CSV table of C-alpha atoms in Angstrom, one decimal:
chain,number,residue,atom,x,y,z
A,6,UNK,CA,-30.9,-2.8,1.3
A,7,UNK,CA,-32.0,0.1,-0.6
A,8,UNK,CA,-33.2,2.0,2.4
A,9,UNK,CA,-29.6,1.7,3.8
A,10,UNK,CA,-28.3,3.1,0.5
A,11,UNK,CA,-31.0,6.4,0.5
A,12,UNK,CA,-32.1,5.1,-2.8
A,13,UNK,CA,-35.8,4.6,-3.9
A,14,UNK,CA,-36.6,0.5,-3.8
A,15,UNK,CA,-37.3,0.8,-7.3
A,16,UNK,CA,-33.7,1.9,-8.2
A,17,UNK,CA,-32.7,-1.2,-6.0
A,18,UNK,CA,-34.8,-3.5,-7.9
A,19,UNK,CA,-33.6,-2.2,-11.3
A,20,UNK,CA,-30.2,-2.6,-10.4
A,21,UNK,CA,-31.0,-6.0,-9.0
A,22,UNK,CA,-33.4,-6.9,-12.6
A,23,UNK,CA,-29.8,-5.0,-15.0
A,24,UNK,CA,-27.7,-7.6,-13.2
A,25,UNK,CA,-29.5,-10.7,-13.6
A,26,UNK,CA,-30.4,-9.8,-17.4
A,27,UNK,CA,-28.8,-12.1,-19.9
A,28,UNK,CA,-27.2,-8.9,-21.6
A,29,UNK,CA,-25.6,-7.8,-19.3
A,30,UNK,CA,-24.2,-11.5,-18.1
A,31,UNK,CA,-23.3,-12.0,-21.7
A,32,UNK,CA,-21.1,-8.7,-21.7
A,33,UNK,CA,-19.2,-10.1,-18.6
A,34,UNK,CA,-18.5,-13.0,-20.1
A,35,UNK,CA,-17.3,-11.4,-22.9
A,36,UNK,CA,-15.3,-8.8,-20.9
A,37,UNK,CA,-13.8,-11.9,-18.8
A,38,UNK,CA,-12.7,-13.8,-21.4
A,39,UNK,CA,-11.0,-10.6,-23.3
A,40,UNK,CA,-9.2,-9.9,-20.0
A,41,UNK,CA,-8.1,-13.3,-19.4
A,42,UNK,CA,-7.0,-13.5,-23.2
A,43,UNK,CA,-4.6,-10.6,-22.4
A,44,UNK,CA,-3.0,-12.1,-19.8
A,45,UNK,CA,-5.4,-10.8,-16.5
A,46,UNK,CA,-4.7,-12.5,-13.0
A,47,UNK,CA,-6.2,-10.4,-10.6
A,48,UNK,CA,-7.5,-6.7,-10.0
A,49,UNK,CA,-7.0,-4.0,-11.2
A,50,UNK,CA,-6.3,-5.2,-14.3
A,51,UNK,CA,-5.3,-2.3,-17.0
A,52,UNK,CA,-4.4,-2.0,-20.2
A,53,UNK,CA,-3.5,0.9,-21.8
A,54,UNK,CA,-1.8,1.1,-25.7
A,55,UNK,CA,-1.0,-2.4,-24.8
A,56,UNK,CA,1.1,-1.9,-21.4
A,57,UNK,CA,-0.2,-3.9,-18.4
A,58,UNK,CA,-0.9,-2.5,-15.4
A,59,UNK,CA,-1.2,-4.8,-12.5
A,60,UNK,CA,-2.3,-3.3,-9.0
A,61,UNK,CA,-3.9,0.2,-7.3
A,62,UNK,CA,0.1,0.8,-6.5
A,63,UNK,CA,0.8,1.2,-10.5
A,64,UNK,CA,-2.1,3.7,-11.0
A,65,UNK,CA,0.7,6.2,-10.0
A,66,UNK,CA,3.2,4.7,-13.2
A,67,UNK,CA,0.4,4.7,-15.3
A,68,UNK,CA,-0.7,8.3,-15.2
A,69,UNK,CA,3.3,9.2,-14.9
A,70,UNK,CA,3.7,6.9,-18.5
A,71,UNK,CA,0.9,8.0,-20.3
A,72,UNK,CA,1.6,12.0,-19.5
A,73,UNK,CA,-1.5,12.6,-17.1
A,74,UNK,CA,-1.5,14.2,-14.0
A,75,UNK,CA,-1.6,12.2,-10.8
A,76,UNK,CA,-3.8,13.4,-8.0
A,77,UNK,CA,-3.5,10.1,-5.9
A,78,UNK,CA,-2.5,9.5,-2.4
A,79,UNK,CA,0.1,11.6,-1.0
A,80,UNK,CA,2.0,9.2,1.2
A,81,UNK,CA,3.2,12.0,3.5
A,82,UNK,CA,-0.4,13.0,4.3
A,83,UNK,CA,-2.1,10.0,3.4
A,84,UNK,CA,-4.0,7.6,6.3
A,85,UNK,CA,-4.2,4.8,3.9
């Protein structure tokens, strides 16, 4: 797998050792239950200054909400 990715195997294996740590499966746990606590069902899941954001498809309303520019898709040019 890592020679597929162009990375050194011992990048691979630390990635590989980082997942599996009980740190880091204790900090999804934790991130989980948080996002299940405020009312997650799915991905993407956002919440920013407590609005939801449900879906790629409201990136566009977010950014437009919150004042920031949106350099998403254009759906005249776009091949998505």
């Amino acid at each position: 797998m890592s020679t597929r990715a162009y990375s050194p195997r011992y990048v691979f294996l630390d990635v590989v050792h980082s997942v599996t740590s009980k740190l880091i499966k204790d900090q999804l746990k934790n991130m989980v239950a948080e996002a299940v606590s405020l009312g997650a069902y799915g991905a993407p899941f956002i919440v920013v200054d407590d609005q939801v954001y449900f879906g790629s498809d409201r990136l566009e309303q977010l950014a437009f909400t919150h004042g920031l520019p949106w350099r998403g898709p254009n759906p005249v040019t776009s091949h998505l």
